[in-house]
């Protein structure tokens, strides 16, 4: 009798582990299938962002298509990281409509619609897209109506939603450097949430991050971190080496919603003022600080190329050095501003043209 009991127990255990093993294999197959579905759904909407111009920069980043202010039929907007769309560089965006055929890529010049260094977010616009429907916009988690600084209670509610996602499967997508062809995708889970300052930012604001163990590499910054449904949980931002495998940060979709809302409000306000108050648009050439050019060298270039006197050149150079940016000159004509910007870029300065709306101009 005892032997019969032992045999029955062995048979029962064997059957249990066999069923469990088959179930795990089925679940693994479903998970792999889900990952492939996410890749096919998301990758066409993710583009490579390449800064070109000064210093023959060879670095690259990523960005992804979103809906913003009902763009025109031949234009798309891309959300990316601010450090990918760094000031002073001309930006090119490369789309890969067919992920398996890298020869099908198309390159376009992008303009910066808005940039927030404090949250490490930037919005780009690409015009004259022949087939914009080939790059469907991705949707941000956190609701369809972004919040502003006044709605702190709603913002905290959305933050709680993000915090409750710990343990949720997620996928990081982008264009890593190092010989990888096209975009890459890694998977993991949401490990935690974090609140802190963006690296290399002088802003005192603290940014909400989603922390994941999904691997990220150089070039994937600005790409999306999505869930199994393809909804964007965050924008790939940085790797915190102190957290080792848990050190991959993405700017929370809550921050993305807030950034886009404020940017949209600013643009609408400018357009309204322009219609009602006959507001004029001016163009300023901005100088940005960088670690390569020495102060005296920058001042000499401003004196020689921008035709500033020595006192003005020194003051603008020092303001850019201390605050990170400074206005060189203002123009009524966009062409005149671009002309000076191009001449300064040839001397290796980090400069760009920005539109300014002011009813007093």
mmCIF file of N, CA, C and O in Angstrom, residues 24-101:
data_model
loop_
_atom_site.group_PDB
_atom_site.id
_atom_site.type_symbol
_atom_site.label_atom_id
_atom_site.label_comp_id
_atom_site.label_asym_id
_atom_site.label_seq_id
_atom_site.Cartn_x
_atom_site.Cartn_y
_atom_site.Cartn_z
ATOM 1 N N UNK A 24 3.471 27.204 -19.225
ATOM 2 C CA UNK A 24 4.505 28.231 -19.283
ATOM 3 C C UNK A 24 4.976 28.453 -20.710
ATOM 4 O O UNK A 24 5.217 29.583 -21.137
ATOM 5 N N UNK A 25 5.087 27.339 -21.464
ATOM 6 C CA UNK A 25 5.517 27.484 -22.860
ATOM 7 C C UNK A 25 4.460 28.232 -23.670
ATOM 8 O O UNK A 25 4.782 29.055 -24.522
ATOM 9 N N UNK A 26 3.175 27.936 -23.384
ATOM 10 C CA UNK A 26 2.113 28.654 -24.089
ATOM 11 C C UNK A 26 2.134 30.131 -23.740
ATOM 12 O O UNK A 26 2.013 30.995 -24.602
ATOM 13 N N UNK A 27 2.294 30.456 -22.445
ATOM 14 C CA UNK A 27 2.338 31.853 -22.025
ATOM 15 C C UNK A 27 3.539 32.569 -22.630
ATOM 16 O O UNK A 27 3.460 33.726 -23.032
ATOM 17 N N UNK A 28 4.676 31.872 -22.665
ATOM 18 C CA UNK A 28 5.877 32.454 -23.265
ATOM 19 C C UNK A 28 5.651 32.733 -24.737
ATOM 20 O O UNK A 28 6.047 33.764 -25.259
ATOM 21 N N UNK A 29 4.968 31.795 -25.423
ATOM 22 C CA UNK A 29 4.678 31.984 -26.841
ATOM 23 C C UNK A 29 3.772 33.196 -27.043
ATOM 24 O O UNK A 29 3.980 34.008 -27.947
ATOM 25 N N UNK A 30 2.755 33.315 -26.142
ATOM 26 C CA UNK A 30 1.860 34.461 -26.256
ATOM 27 C C UNK A 30 2.607 35.753 -25.996
ATOM 28 O O UNK A 30 2.374 36.770 -26.651
ATOM 29 N N UNK A 31 3.516 35.750 -25.030
ATOM 30 C CA UNK A 31 4.285 36.948 -24.701
ATOM 31 C C UNK A 31 5.187 37.338 -25.862
ATOM 32 O O UNK A 31 5.286 38.502 -26.230
ATOM 33 N N UNK A 32 5.831 36.329 -26.491
ATOM 34 C CA UNK A 32 6.674 36.604 -27.644
ATOM 35 C C UNK A 32 5.840 37.142 -28.794
ATOM 36 O O UNK A 32 6.248 38.052 -29.514
ATOM 37 N N UNK A 33 4.631 36.560 -28.973
ATOM 38 C CA UNK A 33 3.739 37.040 -30.018
ATOM 39 C C UNK A 33 3.341 38.471 -29.747
ATOM 40 O O UNK A 33 3.286 39.299 -30.661
ATOM 41 N N UNK A 34 3.065 38.803 -28.479
ATOM 42 C CA UNK A 34 2.696 40.160 -28.103
ATOM 43 C C UNK A 34 3.837 41.127 -28.401
ATOM 44 O O UNK A 34 3.610 42.231 -28.897
ATOM 45 N N UNK A 35 5.068 40.722 -28.109
ATOM 46 C CA UNK A 35 6.228 41.564 -28.372
ATOM 47 C C UNK A 35 6.371 41.841 -29.866
ATOM 48 O O UNK A 35 6.663 42.970 -30.276
ATOM 49 N N UNK A 36 6.156 40.815 -30.683
ATOM 50 C CA UNK A 36 6.244 41.011 -32.133
ATOM 51 C C UNK A 36 5.149 41.953 -32.625
ATOM 52 O O UNK A 36 5.381 42.791 -33.508
ATOM 53 N N UNK A 37 3.964 41.822 -32.041
ATOM 54 C CA UNK A 37 2.863 42.711 -32.425
ATOM 55 C C UNK A 37 3.199 44.162 -32.072
ATOM 56 O O UNK A 37 2.910 45.079 -32.850
ATOM 57 N N UNK A 38 3.773 44.369 -30.891
ATOM 58 C CA UNK A 38 4.156 45.720 -30.481
ATOM 59 C C UNK A 38 5.197 46.284 -31.438
ATOM 60 O O UNK A 38 5.118 47.440 -31.862
ATOM 61 N N UNK A 39 6.177 45.473 -31.800
ATOM 62 C CA UNK A 39 7.236 45.928 -32.710
ATOM 63 C C UNK A 39 6.648 46.346 -34.056
ATOM 64 O O UNK A 39 7.000 47.403 -34.599
ATOM 65 N N UNK A 40 5.760 45.525 -34.596
ATOM 66 C CA UNK A 40 5.167 45.841 -35.903
ATOM 67 C C UNK A 40 4.294 47.091 -35.826
ATOM 68 O O UNK A 40 4.205 47.857 -36.782
ATOM 69 N N UNK A 41 3.653 47.281 -34.686
ATOM 70 C CA UNK A 41 2.759 48.417 -34.515
ATOM 71 C C UNK A 41 3.517 49.738 -34.320
ATOM 72 O O UNK A 41 3.138 50.768 -34.883
ATOM 73 N N UNK A 42 4.611 49.702 -33.536
ATOM 74 C CA UNK A 42 5.257 50.929 -33.090
ATOM 75 C C UNK A 42 6.417 51.370 -33.983
ATOM 76 O O UNK A 42 6.592 52.568 -34.249
ATOM 77 N N UNK A 43 7.211 50.446 -34.465
ATOM 78 C CA UNK A 43 8.462 50.816 -35.150
ATOM 79 C C UNK A 43 8.283 51.770 -36.329
ATOM 80 O O UNK A 43 9.106 52.667 -36.511
ATOM 81 N N UNK A 44 7.230 51.639 -37.157
ATOM 82 C CA UNK A 44 7.089 52.604 -38.260
ATOM 83 C C UNK A 44 6.919 54.051 -37.802
ATOM 84 O O UNK A 44 7.207 54.983 -38.569
ATOM 85 N N UNK A 45 6.452 54.256 -36.572
ATOM 86 C CA UNK A 45 6.210 55.610 -36.060
ATOM 87 C C UNK A 45 7.410 56.182 -35.332
ATOM 88 O O UNK A 45 7.360 57.326 -34.862
ATOM 89 N N UNK A 46 8.476 55.401 -35.201
ATOM 90 C CA UNK A 46 9.693 55.857 -34.518
ATOM 91 C C UNK A 46 10.729 56.219 -35.570
ATOM 92 O O UNK A 46 10.976 55.458 -36.507
ATOM 93 N N UNK A 47 11.329 57.396 -35.430
ATOM 94 C CA UNK A 47 12.293 57.891 -36.408
ATOM 95 C C UNK A 47 13.647 58.142 -35.759
ATOM 96 O O UNK A 47 13.742 58.324 -34.533
ATOM 97 N N UNK A 48 14.674 58.148 -36.561
ATOM 98 C CA UNK A 48 16.016 58.490 -36.099
ATOM 99 C C UNK A 48 16.212 59.991 -36.238
ATOM 100 O O UNK A 48 15.884 60.575 -37.268
ATOM 101 N N UNK A 49 16.709 60.629 -35.188
ATOM 102 C CA UNK A 49 16.950 62.069 -35.191
ATOM 103 C C UNK A 49 18.455 62.295 -35.186
ATOM 104 O O UNK A 49 19.166 61.815 -34.294
ATOM 105 N N UNK A 50 18.942 63.038 -36.189
ATOM 106 C CA UNK A 50 20.383 63.226 -36.364
ATOM 107 C C UNK A 50 20.723 64.712 -36.365
ATOM 108 O O UNK A 50 20.233 65.454 -37.226
ATOM 109 N N UNK A 51 21.534 65.187 -35.406
ATOM 110 C CA UNK A 51 22.006 66.577 -35.459
ATOM 111 C C UNK A 51 23.139 66.698 -36.470
ATOM 112 O O UNK A 51 24.065 65.893 -36.474
ATOM 113 N N UNK A 52 23.060 67.666 -37.345
ATOM 114 C CA UNK A 52 24.091 67.868 -38.367
ATOM 115 C C UNK A 52 24.520 69.325 -38.365
ATOM 116 O O UNK A 52 23.823 70.189 -37.843
ATOM 117 N N UNK A 53 25.668 69.571 -38.957
ATOM 118 C CA UNK A 53 26.153 70.941 -39.059
ATOM 119 C C UNK A 53 27.474 71.111 -38.359
ATOM 120 O O UNK A 53 28.498 70.585 -38.794
ATOM 121 N N UNK A 54 27.468 71.830 -37.246
ATOM 122 C CA UNK A 54 28.718 72.174 -36.563
ATOM 123 C C UNK A 54 29.417 70.924 -36.049
ATOM 124 O O UNK A 54 28.796 69.968 -35.591
ATOM 125 N N UNK A 55 30.726 70.938 -36.158
ATOM 126 C CA UNK A 55 31.614 69.896 -35.637
ATOM 127 C C UNK A 55 31.366 68.519 -36.233
ATOM 128 O O UNK A 55 31.818 67.518 -35.699
ATOM 129 N N UNK A 56 30.609 68.439 -37.318
ATOM 130 C CA UNK A 56 30.361 67.144 -37.963
ATOM 131 C C UNK A 56 29.913 66.096 -36.951
ATOM 132 O O UNK A 56 30.440 64.988 -36.875
ATOM 133 N N UNK A 57 28.943 66.467 -36.142
ATOM 134 C CA UNK A 57 28.448 65.590 -35.076
ATOM 135 C C UNK A 57 27.949 64.274 -35.659
ATOM 136 O O UNK A 57 27.250 64.245 -36.659
ATOM 137 N N UNK A 58 28.350 63.181 -35.047
ATOM 138 C CA UNK A 58 27.961 61.850 -35.545
ATOM 139 C C UNK A 58 26.999 61.140 -34.601
ATOM 140 O O UNK A 58 26.621 60.011 -34.847
ATOM 141 N N UNK A 59 26.645 61.805 -33.490
ATOM 142 C CA UNK A 59 25.709 61.182 -32.566
ATOM 143 C C UNK A 59 24.303 61.198 -33.160
ATOM 144 O O UNK A 59 24.018 61.909 -34.119
ATOM 145 N N UNK A 60 23.427 60.398 -32.571
ATOM 146 C CA UNK A 60 22.051 60.359 -33.039
ATOM 147 C C UNK A 60 21.140 60.004 -31.881
ATOM 148 O O UNK A 60 21.576 59.539 -30.826
ATOM 149 N N UNK A 61 19.865 60.232 -32.104
ATOM 150 C CA UNK A 61 18.861 59.897 -31.113
ATOM 151 C C UNK A 61 17.617 59.402 -31.814
ATOM 152 O O UNK A 61 17.652 59.035 -32.994
ATOM 153 N N UNK A 62 16.511 59.405 -31.092
ATOM 154 C CA UNK A 62 15.259 58.883 -31.631
ATOM 155 C C UNK A 62 14.125 59.842 -31.314
ATOM 156 O O UNK A 62 14.256 60.744 -30.475
ATOM 157 N N UNK A 63 13.001 59.657 -31.984
ATOM 158 C CA UNK A 63 11.792 60.416 -31.728
ATOM 159 C C UNK A 63 10.614 59.616 -32.258
ATOM 160 O O UNK A 63 10.793 58.651 -32.997
ATOM 161 N N UNK A 64 9.393 60.016 -31.903
ATOM 162 C CA UNK A 64 8.226 59.271 -32.373
ATOM 163 C C UNK A 64 7.087 60.229 -32.679
ATOM 164 O O UNK A 64 6.967 61.312 -32.097
ATOM 165 N N UNK A 65 6.245 59.808 -33.624
ATOM 166 C CA UNK A 65 5.165 60.646 -34.140
ATOM 167 C C UNK A 65 4.018 60.718 -33.137
ATOM 168 O O UNK A 65 3.626 59.708 -32.543
ATOM 169 N N UNK A 66 3.488 61.939 -32.945
ATOM 170 C CA UNK A 66 2.324 62.144 -32.084
ATOM 171 C C UNK A 66 1.359 63.106 -32.775
ATOM 172 O O UNK A 66 1.725 63.782 -33.742
ATOM 173 N N UNK A 67 0.148 63.180 -32.279
ATOM 174 C CA UNK A 67 -0.807 64.187 -32.735
ATOM 175 C C UNK A 67 -0.555 65.482 -31.981
ATOM 176 O O UNK A 67 -0.421 65.481 -30.755
ATOM 177 N N UNK A 68 -0.504 66.601 -32.709
ATOM 178 C CA UNK A 68 -0.312 67.894 -32.042
ATOM 179 C C UNK A 68 -1.003 68.969 -32.865
ATOM 180 O O UNK A 68 -0.621 69.242 -34.005
ATOM 181 N N UNK A 69 -2.049 69.566 -32.285
ATOM 182 C CA UNK A 69 -2.751 70.700 -32.900
ATOM 183 C C UNK A 69 -3.253 70.404 -34.309
ATOM 184 O O UNK A 69 -3.262 71.299 -35.175
ATOM 185 N N UNK A 70 -3.623 69.162 -34.569
ATOM 186 C CA UNK A 70 -4.201 68.803 -35.874
ATOM 187 C C UNK A 70 -3.346 69.305 -37.034
ATOM 188 O O UNK A 70 -3.751 70.140 -37.833
ATOM 189 N N UNK A 71 -2.140 68.770 -37.115
ATOM 190 C CA UNK A 71 -1.209 69.207 -38.139
ATOM 191 C C UNK A 71 -1.769 69.024 -39.547
ATOM 192 O O UNK A 71 -2.703 68.270 -39.773
ATOM 193 N N UNK A 72 -1.176 69.767 -40.497
ATOM 194 C CA UNK A 72 -1.632 69.723 -41.885
ATOM 195 C C UNK A 72 -1.375 68.342 -42.476
ATOM 196 O O UNK A 72 -0.671 67.511 -41.913
ATOM 197 N N UNK A 73 -1.964 68.124 -43.652
ATOM 198 C CA UNK A 73 -1.923 66.800 -44.273
ATOM 199 C C UNK A 73 -0.507 66.347 -44.620
ATOM 200 O O UNK A 73 -0.246 65.149 -44.695
ATOM 201 N N UNK A 74 0.400 67.300 -44.853
ATOM 202 C CA UNK A 74 1.741 66.901 -45.296
ATOM 203 C C UNK A 74 2.786 67.095 -44.207
ATOM 204 O O UNK A 74 3.978 67.131 -44.493
ATOM 205 N N UNK A 75 2.363 67.238 -42.952
ATOM 206 C CA UNK A 75 3.306 67.462 -41.861
ATOM 207 C C UNK A 75 3.049 66.489 -40.711
ATOM 208 O O UNK A 75 1.918 66.046 -40.506
ATOM 209 N N UNK A 76 4.110 66.165 -39.981
ATOM 210 C CA UNK A 76 3.984 65.345 -38.779
ATOM 211 C C UNK A 76 4.804 65.984 -37.667
ATOM 212 O O UNK A 76 5.758 66.725 -37.929
ATOM 213 N N UNK A 77 4.411 65.712 -36.437
ATOM 214 C CA UNK A 77 5.148 66.173 -35.262
ATOM 215 C C UNK A 77 5.753 64.976 -34.553
ATOM 216 O O UNK A 77 5.140 63.906 -34.500
ATOM 217 N N UNK A 78 6.939 65.186 -34.005
ATOM 218 C CA UNK A 78 7.629 64.119 -33.280
ATOM 219 C C UNK A 78 8.020 64.610 -31.893
ATOM 220 O O UNK A 78 8.516 65.736 -31.740
ATOM 221 N N UNK A 79 7.789 63.768 -30.905
ATOM 222 C CA UNK A 79 8.235 64.036 -29.547
ATOM 223 C C UNK A 79 9.579 63.352 -29.355
ATOM 224 O O UNK A 79 9.778 62.209 -29.771
ATOM 225 N N UNK A 80 10.520 64.052 -28.736
ATOM 226 C CA UNK A 80 11.850 63.499 -28.523
ATOM 227 C C UNK A 80 12.430 64.072 -27.240
ATOM 228 O O UNK A 80 11.749 64.810 -26.508
ATOM 229 N N UNK A 81 13.668 63.744 -26.934
ATOM 230 C CA UNK A 81 14.351 64.290 -25.763
ATOM 231 C C UNK A 81 15.011 65.607 -26.132
ATOM 232 O O UNK A 81 15.514 65.775 -27.248
ATOM 233 N N UNK A 82 15.023 66.553 -25.196
ATOM 234 C CA UNK A 82 15.608 67.867 -25.475
ATOM 235 C C UNK A 82 17.097 67.753 -25.770
ATOM 236 O O UNK A 82 17.635 68.505 -26.588
ATOM 237 N N UNK A 83 17.788 66.810 -25.110
ATOM 238 C CA UNK A 83 19.226 66.713 -25.357
ATOM 239 C C UNK A 83 19.518 66.088 -26.718
ATOM 240 O O UNK A 83 20.638 66.195 -27.221
ATOM 241 N N UNK A 84 18.516 65.433 -27.328
ATOM 242 C CA UNK A 84 18.672 64.954 -28.706
ATOM 243 C C UNK A 84 18.531 66.120 -29.681
ATOM 244 O O UNK A 84 19.288 66.238 -30.644
ATOM 245 N N UNK A 85 17.539 66.993 -29.416
ATOM 246 C CA UNK A 85 17.321 68.188 -30.245
ATOM 247 C C UNK A 85 18.045 69.369 -29.610
ATOM 248 O O UNK A 85 17.451 70.395 -29.297
ATOM 249 N N UNK A 86 19.343 69.221 -29.408
ATOM 250 C CA UNK A 86 20.138 70.229 -28.706
ATOM 251 C C UNK A 86 20.174 71.541 -29.480
ATOM 252 O O UNK A 86 20.174 71.541 -30.715
ATOM 253 N N UNK A 87 20.206 72.680 -28.792
ATOM 254 C CA UNK A 87 20.251 73.974 -29.469
ATOM 255 C C UNK A 87 21.504 74.118 -30.333
ATOM 256 O O UNK A 87 22.573 73.601 -30.012
ATOM 257 N N UNK A 88 21.352 74.843 -31.421
ATOM 258 C CA UNK A 88 22.497 75.163 -32.267
ATOM 259 C C UNK A 88 22.789 74.167 -33.365
ATOM 260 O O UNK A 88 23.724 74.356 -34.139
ATOM 261 N N UNK A 89 22.016 73.107 -33.475
ATOM 262 C CA UNK A 89 22.245 72.091 -34.505
ATOM 263 C C UNK A 89 21.073 72.060 -35.484
ATOM 264 O O UNK A 89 19.928 72.255 -35.092
ATOM 265 N N UNK A 90 21.385 71.808 -36.734
ATOM 266 C CA UNK A 90 20.329 71.518 -37.699
ATOM 267 C C UNK A 90 19.963 70.048 -37.536
ATOM 268 O O UNK A 90 20.836 69.207 -37.379
ATOM 269 N N UNK A 91 18.676 69.770 -37.563
ATOM 270 C CA UNK A 91 18.208 68.415 -37.272
ATOM 271 C C UNK A 91 17.629 67.758 -38.519
ATOM 272 O O UNK A 91 16.878 68.384 -39.275
ATOM 273 N N UNK A 92 17.980 66.511 -38.709
ATOM 274 C CA UNK A 92 17.390 65.697 -39.761
ATOM 275 C C UNK A 92 16.690 64.504 -39.131
ATOM 276 O O UNK A 92 17.180 63.927 -38.156
ATOM 277 N N UNK A 93 15.541 64.150 -39.676
ATOM 278 C CA UNK A 93 14.756 63.021 -39.198
ATOM 279 C C UNK A 93 14.704 61.970 -40.295
ATOM 280 O O UNK A 93 14.410 62.283 -41.453
ATOM 281 N N UNK A 94 15.003 60.725 -39.933
ATOM 282 C CA UNK A 94 15.021 59.626 -40.896
ATOM 283 C C UNK A 94 13.925 58.638 -40.531
ATOM 284 O O UNK A 94 13.928 58.065 -39.436
ATOM 285 N N UNK A 95 12.979 58.446 -41.449
ATOM 286 C CA UNK A 95 11.895 57.481 -41.256
ATOM 287 C C UNK A 95 12.224 56.169 -41.958
ATOM 288 O O UNK A 95 12.859 56.152 -43.011
ATOM 289 N N UNK A 96 11.764 55.081 -41.348
ATOM 290 C CA UNK A 96 11.926 53.751 -41.933
ATOM 291 C C UNK A 96 10.541 53.114 -42.037
ATOM 292 O O UNK A 96 10.126 52.365 -41.154
ATOM 293 N N UNK A 97 9.780 53.426 -43.097
ATOM 294 C CA UNK A 97 8.416 52.877 -43.219
ATOM 295 C C UNK A 97 8.380 51.363 -43.271
ATOM 296 O O UNK A 97 7.414 50.743 -42.856
ATOM 297 N N UNK A 98 9.456 50.758 -43.787
ATOM 298 C CA UNK A 98 9.557 49.302 -43.815
ATOM 299 C C UNK A 98 10.752 48.901 -42.959
ATOM 300 O O UNK A 98 11.903 49.078 -43.352
ATOM 301 N N UNK A 99 10.446 48.384 -41.763
ATOM 302 C CA UNK A 99 11.512 48.105 -40.794
ATOM 303 C C UNK A 99 12.501 47.069 -41.298
ATOM 304 O O UNK A 99 13.654 47.028 -40.857
ATOM 305 N N UNK A 100 12.068 46.198 -42.227
ATOM 306 C CA UNK A 100 12.956 45.152 -42.720
ATOM 307 C C UNK A 100 13.730 45.576 -43.961
ATOM 308 O O UNK A 100 14.566 44.837 -44.449
ATOM 309 N N UNK A 101 13.427 46.766 -44.484
ATOM 310 C CA UNK A 101 14.103 47.260 -45.689
ATOM 311 C C UNK A 101 14.651 48.645 -45.390
ATOM 312 O O UNK A 101 13.974 49.651 -45.585
#
